[in-house]
Amino acid sequence: ETGVTQSPTHLIKTRGQQVTLRCSSQSGHNTVSWYQQALGQGPQFIFQYYREEENGRGNFPPRFSGLQFPNYSSELNVNALELDDSALYLCASSLDITGVNGYTFGSGTRLTVV
Amino acid sequence: DAKTTQPTSMDCAEGRAANLPCNHSTISGNEYVYWYRQIHSQGPQYIIHGLKNNETNEMASLIITEDRKSSTLILPHATLRDTAVYYCIVTLIQGAQKLVFGQGTRLTINP
């Protein structure tokens, strides 16, 4: 079975620009979560998508938004980029909404905002 | 979500058992203990989880104390590839399960 794949792996953007990050969930997984990991810190929960609807959100402003598609893949969009948005963005999928059997994480997209 | 406390770093010799402690003294009755690890430049990897009973899988064993206020992750025969940051997470099993990652324990396996 394939794991979680994220694209691109690295990205450099200018402050004020917009960015879209993509995630393909593991085969058979219907729930996708996004996390932000700043350098030297643990990942922080951004939001979760289930059945194409946002199903929970962490402490992130509205300029962080997302989508989930019928094939369960997902996008993370960030508008009006700030320097502090520089981080590793991780996508994680789970078999169901509870995540009881654990989440499968991708290797992430490293975003640098200059 | 309950908070967890883990040592910042630990060392272990290759081939020996690595025992990683986690304190979660404020855990509630329906919260599970999960362990993930993150190898450098990769996303976190699920290891194991439990509620009350001890658990074992192909990767590790999880020992939870009877009062559930602490737990220990055991890697029975550590290899160099087990060098990683290990996160102990306490969470409810519910919709929109949010994993709250702390600083974790940086485990270094020495040859």
Tab-separated table of C-alpha atoms in Angstrom:
chain	number	residue	atom	x	y	z
A	1	GLU	CA	0.000	0.000	0.000
A	2	THR	CA	1.212	3.496	-0.769
A	3	GLY	CA	1.828	5.912	2.049
A	4	VAL	CA	1.065	9.606	2.272
A	5	THR	CA	2.673	11.679	-0.448
A	6	GLN	CA	3.113	15.442	-0.330
A	7	SER	CA	4.127	17.931	-2.981
A	8	PRO	CA	6.198	19.904	-3.464
A	9	THR	CA	8.965	18.818	-1.086
A	10	HIS	CA	10.472	22.302	-0.889
A	11	LEU	CA	9.112	25.732	-1.719
A	12	ILE	CA	10.338	29.314	-1.427
A	13	LYS	CA	7.791	32.125	-1.418
A	14	THR	CA	7.855	35.857	-0.844
A	15	ARG	CA	6.036	37.521	2.026
A	16	GLY	CA	2.472	38.415	1.012
A	17	GLN	CA	2.184	35.680	-1.606
A	18	GLN	CA	-0.182	32.723	-1.517
A	19	VAL	CA	0.792	29.039	-1.508
A	20	THR	CA	-0.964	25.724	-2.094
A	21	LEU	CA	0.417	22.478	-0.698
A	22	ARG	CA	-0.895	19.086	-1.798
A	23	CYS	CA	-1.364	15.748	-0.096
A	24	SER	CA	-2.426	12.310	-1.283
A	25	SER	CA	-3.688	10.208	1.580
A	26	GLN	CA	-2.760	6.575	2.118
A	27	SER	CA	-4.922	4.155	0.184
A	28	GLY	CA	-8.161	3.469	2.069
A	29	HIS	CA	-7.782	6.432	4.429
A	30	ASN	CA	-10.661	8.939	4.438
A	31	THR	CA	-9.471	11.491	6.998
A	32	VAL	CA	-6.687	14.010	6.485
A	33	SER	CA	-5.057	16.329	9.009
A	34	TRP	CA	-2.508	19.073	8.483
A	35	TYR	CA	0.234	20.085	10.904
A	36	GLN	CA	2.804	22.870	10.995
A	37	GLN	CA	6.235	22.151	12.449
A	38	ALA	CA	8.546	25.061	13.135
A	39	LEU	CA	12.250	24.352	13.437
A	40	GLY	CA	13.070	22.613	16.694
A	41	GLN	CA	9.427	22.281	17.747
A	42	GLY	CA	6.845	19.516	17.711
A	43	PRO	CA	4.132	19.580	15.042
A	44	GLN	CA	1.083	21.779	15.688
A	45	PHE	CA	-2.399	20.823	14.522
A	46	ILE	CA	-3.846	23.123	11.851
A	47	PHE	CA	-7.078	21.352	10.853
A	48	GLN	CA	-8.658	18.068	9.854
A	49	TYR	CA	-10.849	17.130	6.900
A	50	TYR	CA	-13.384	14.325	6.745
A	51	ARG	CA	-15.850	13.763	3.901
A	52	GLU	CA	-14.698	16.976	2.268
A	53	GLU	CA	-15.635	19.081	5.319
A	54	GLU	CA	-13.392	20.762	7.870
A	55	ASN	CA	-13.825	18.740	11.037
A	56	GLY	CA	-11.781	20.550	13.630
A	57	ARG	CA	-9.289	23.378	13.665
A	58	GLY	CA	-6.331	24.399	15.753
A	59	ASN	CA	-5.224	27.890	16.694
A	60	PHE	CA	-4.497	29.146	13.190
A	61	PRO	CA	-5.931	32.247	11.484
A	62	PRO	CA	-8.459	32.066	8.621
A	63	ARG	CA	-5.758	32.702	6.022
A	64	PHE	CA	-4.954	29.016	6.525
A	65	SER	CA	-7.610	27.092	4.630
A	66	GLY	CA	-7.977	23.708	3.071
A	67	LEU	CA	-9.876	21.392	0.825
A	68	GLN	CA	-10.508	17.685	0.646
A	69	PHE	CA	-11.476	16.062	-2.627
A	70	PRO	CA	-13.743	13.048	-3.296
A	71	ASN	CA	-10.664	10.815	-3.617
A	72	TYR	CA	-9.664	11.981	-0.090
A	73	SER	CA	-6.644	13.930	-1.284
A	74	SER	CA	-6.263	17.358	0.248
A	75	GLU	CA	-4.824	20.830	-0.195
A	76	LEU	CA	-3.574	23.369	2.313
A	77	ASN	CA	-3.758	26.988	1.210
A	78	VAL	CA	-2.049	29.846	2.989
A	79	ASN	CA	-2.775	33.421	1.958
A	80	ALA	CA	-0.802	36.579	2.720
A	81	LEU	CA	2.310	34.655	3.720
A	82	GLU	CA	4.283	35.917	6.696
A	83	LEU	CA	7.892	35.187	7.602
A	84	ASP	CA	6.699	33.111	10.596
A	85	ASP	CA	4.883	30.760	8.228
A	86	SER	CA	8.273	29.286	7.343
A	87	ALA	CA	8.008	25.708	8.568
A	88	LEU	CA	7.617	22.057	7.634
A	89	TYR	CA	3.995	21.343	6.732
A	90	LEU	CA	2.927	17.787	7.403
A	91	CYS	CA	-0.081	15.934	6.114
A	92	ALA	CA	-1.399	12.901	7.978
A	93	SER	CA	-4.138	10.464	7.025
A	94	SER	CA	-6.083	7.933	9.037
A	95	LEU	CA	-8.385	5.025	8.324
A	96	ASP	CA	-11.313	6.798	9.934
A	97	ILE	CA	-12.264	9.971	11.713
A	98	THR	CA	-11.215	8.705	15.129
A	99	GLY	CA	-7.634	7.999	14.140
A	100	VAL	CA	-7.667	5.247	16.740
A	101	ASN	CA	-5.156	3.091	14.860
A	102	GLY	CA	-2.769	5.952	14.393
A	103	TYR	CA	-2.036	8.461	11.686
A	104	THR	CA	0.271	7.972	8.720
A	105	PHE	CA	2.324	11.085	8.071
A	106	GLY	CA	3.934	12.249	4.873
A	107	SER	CA	7.492	13.571	4.759
A	108	GLY	CA	6.232	17.120	4.547
A	109	THR	CA	6.688	20.258	2.490
A	110	ARG	CA	9.425	22.607	3.648
A	111	LEU	CA	8.130	26.165	3.102
A	112	THR	CA	10.482	29.108	3.324
A	113	VAL	CA	9.037	32.614	3.269
A	114	VAL	CA	11.497	35.392	2.448
B	1	ASP	CA	-5.899	17.254	26.264
B	2	ALA	CA	-3.744	16.190	29.174
B	3	LYS	CA	-0.139	17.298	29.131
B	4	THR	CA	2.840	14.982	29.104
B	5	THR	CA	6.355	15.319	30.477
B	6	GLN	CA	9.302	13.554	28.888
B	7	PRO	CA	13.067	13.783	29.371
B	8	THR	CA	14.674	16.036	26.808
B	9	SER	CA	17.247	13.489	25.711
B	10	MET	CA	18.431	9.943	26.315
B	11	ASP	CA	21.222	7.707	25.115
B	12	CYS	CA	21.189	3.951	24.648
B	13	ALA	CA	23.729	1.434	23.391
B	14	GLU	CA	22.953	-0.452	20.217
B	15	GLY	CA	21.439	-3.855	20.955
B	16	ARG	CA	20.233	-2.864	24.402
B	17	ALA	CA	16.648	-2.120	25.401
B	18	ALA	CA	15.694	1.546	25.243
B	19	ASN	CA	13.188	2.558	27.911
B	20	LEU	CA	11.536	5.933	27.326
B	21	PRO	CA	9.444	7.305	30.209
B	22	CYS	CA	6.460	9.621	29.998
B	23	ASN	CA	4.549	11.280	32.793
B	24	HIS	CA	0.863	12.082	32.236
B	25	SER	CA	-0.404	12.625	35.765
B	26	THR	CA	-3.531	14.538	34.693
B	27	ILE	CA	-4.764	11.922	32.215
B	28	SER	CA	-8.521	11.345	32.268
B	29	GLY	CA	-10.213	7.965	32.237
B	30	ASN	CA	-11.058	7.900	28.537
B	31	GLU	CA	-7.787	9.277	27.198
B	32	TYR	CA	-5.373	7.028	25.331
B	33	VAL	CA	-1.575	7.124	25.379
B	34	TYR	CA	0.031	7.237	21.940
B	35	TRP	CA	3.686	7.136	20.954
B	36	TYR	CA	5.077	8.513	17.722
B	37	ARG	CA	8.644	9.033	16.622
B	38	GLN	CA	10.220	11.376	14.121
B	39	ILE	CA	13.423	10.487	12.389
B	40	HIS	CA	15.355	13.452	11.028
B	41	SER	CA	13.844	14.954	7.864
B	42	GLN	CA	10.834	12.662	7.943
B	43	GLY	CA	7.248	12.940	9.182
B	44	PRO	CA	6.247	11.380	12.515
B	45	GLN	CA	5.702	7.624	12.553
B	46	TYR	CA	3.049	5.910	14.663
B	47	ILE	CA	4.535	3.353	17.057
B	48	ILE	CA	1.919	2.096	19.498
B	49	HIS	CA	-0.998	3.123	21.677
B	50	GLY	CA	-2.874	1.906	24.736
B	51	LEU	CA	-5.593	2.755	27.227
B	52	LYS	CA	-5.034	0.691	30.366
B	53	ASN	CA	-3.379	-2.585	29.482
B	54	ASN	CA	0.176	-3.111	28.388
B	55	GLU	CA	0.538	-3.432	24.633
B	56	THR	CA	3.120	-4.976	22.323
B	57	ASN	CA	3.559	-4.897	18.582
B	58	GLU	CA	6.368	-5.544	16.135
B	59	MET	CA	8.005	-2.209	16.915
B	60	ALA	CA	7.757	-1.772	20.665
B	61	SER	CA	6.065	-2.463	23.975
B	62	LEU	CA	4.037	0.017	25.980
B	63	ILE	CA	3.827	-0.323	29.738
B	64	ILE	CA	1.170	1.793	31.459
B	65	THR	CA	1.145	2.025	35.255
B	66	GLU	CA	-1.946	0.886	37.096
B	67	ASP	CA	-2.902	4.456	38.037
B	68	ARG	CA	-2.266	5.465	34.391
B	69	LYS	CA	-0.233	8.471	35.488
B	70	SER	CA	2.855	7.361	33.618
B	71	SER	CA	3.987	5.013	30.897
B	72	THR	CA	7.169	3.600	29.377
B	73	LEU	CA	7.888	2.841	25.752
B	74	ILE	CA	10.312	-0.040	25.350
B	75	LEU	CA	12.344	-0.689	22.219
B	76	PRO	CA	13.633	-4.184	23.040
B	77	HIS	CA	16.764	-4.278	20.884
B	78	ALA	CA	17.628	-0.751	19.789
B	79	THR	CA	19.402	-0.219	16.484
B	80	LEU	CA	21.057	2.882	15.037
B	81	ARG	CA	17.909	3.419	12.940
B	82	ASP	CA	15.934	3.969	16.142
B	83	THR	CA	17.714	7.293	16.679
B	84	ALA	CA	14.845	9.810	16.585
B	85	VAL	CA	12.669	12.176	18.615
B	86	TYR	CA	10.006	10.194	20.466
B	87	TYR	CA	6.703	11.844	21.325
B	88	CYS	CA	4.314	10.663	24.022
B	89	ILE	CA	0.796	11.987	23.388
B	90	VAL	CA	-2.364	11.686	25.434
B	91	THR	CA	-5.587	12.107	23.504
B	92	LEU	CA	-9.242	11.267	23.320
B	93	ILE	CA	-10.529	8.988	20.577
B	94	GLN	CA	-13.126	11.172	18.946
B	95	GLY	CA	-13.904	13.113	15.838
B	96	ALA	CA	-11.194	15.543	14.855
B	97	GLN	CA	-8.564	13.817	16.934
B	98	LYS	CA	-5.939	16.472	17.464
B	99	LEU	CA	-2.480	15.216	18.323
B	100	VAL	CA	-0.760	17.621	20.696
B	101	PHE	CA	2.979	17.132	20.297
B	102	GLY	CA	5.296	18.338	23.040
B	103	GLN	CA	9.062	18.602	22.752
B	104	GLY	CA	9.555	14.838	22.899
B	105	THR	CA	12.652	12.866	23.892
B	106	ARG	CA	15.620	12.871	21.575
B	107	LEU	CA	16.883	9.280	21.712
B	108	THR	CA	20.382	8.619	20.438
B	109	ILE	CA	21.458	5.041	19.853
B	110	ASN	CA	25.236	4.690	20.132
B	111	PRO	CA	27.270	1.970	18.395
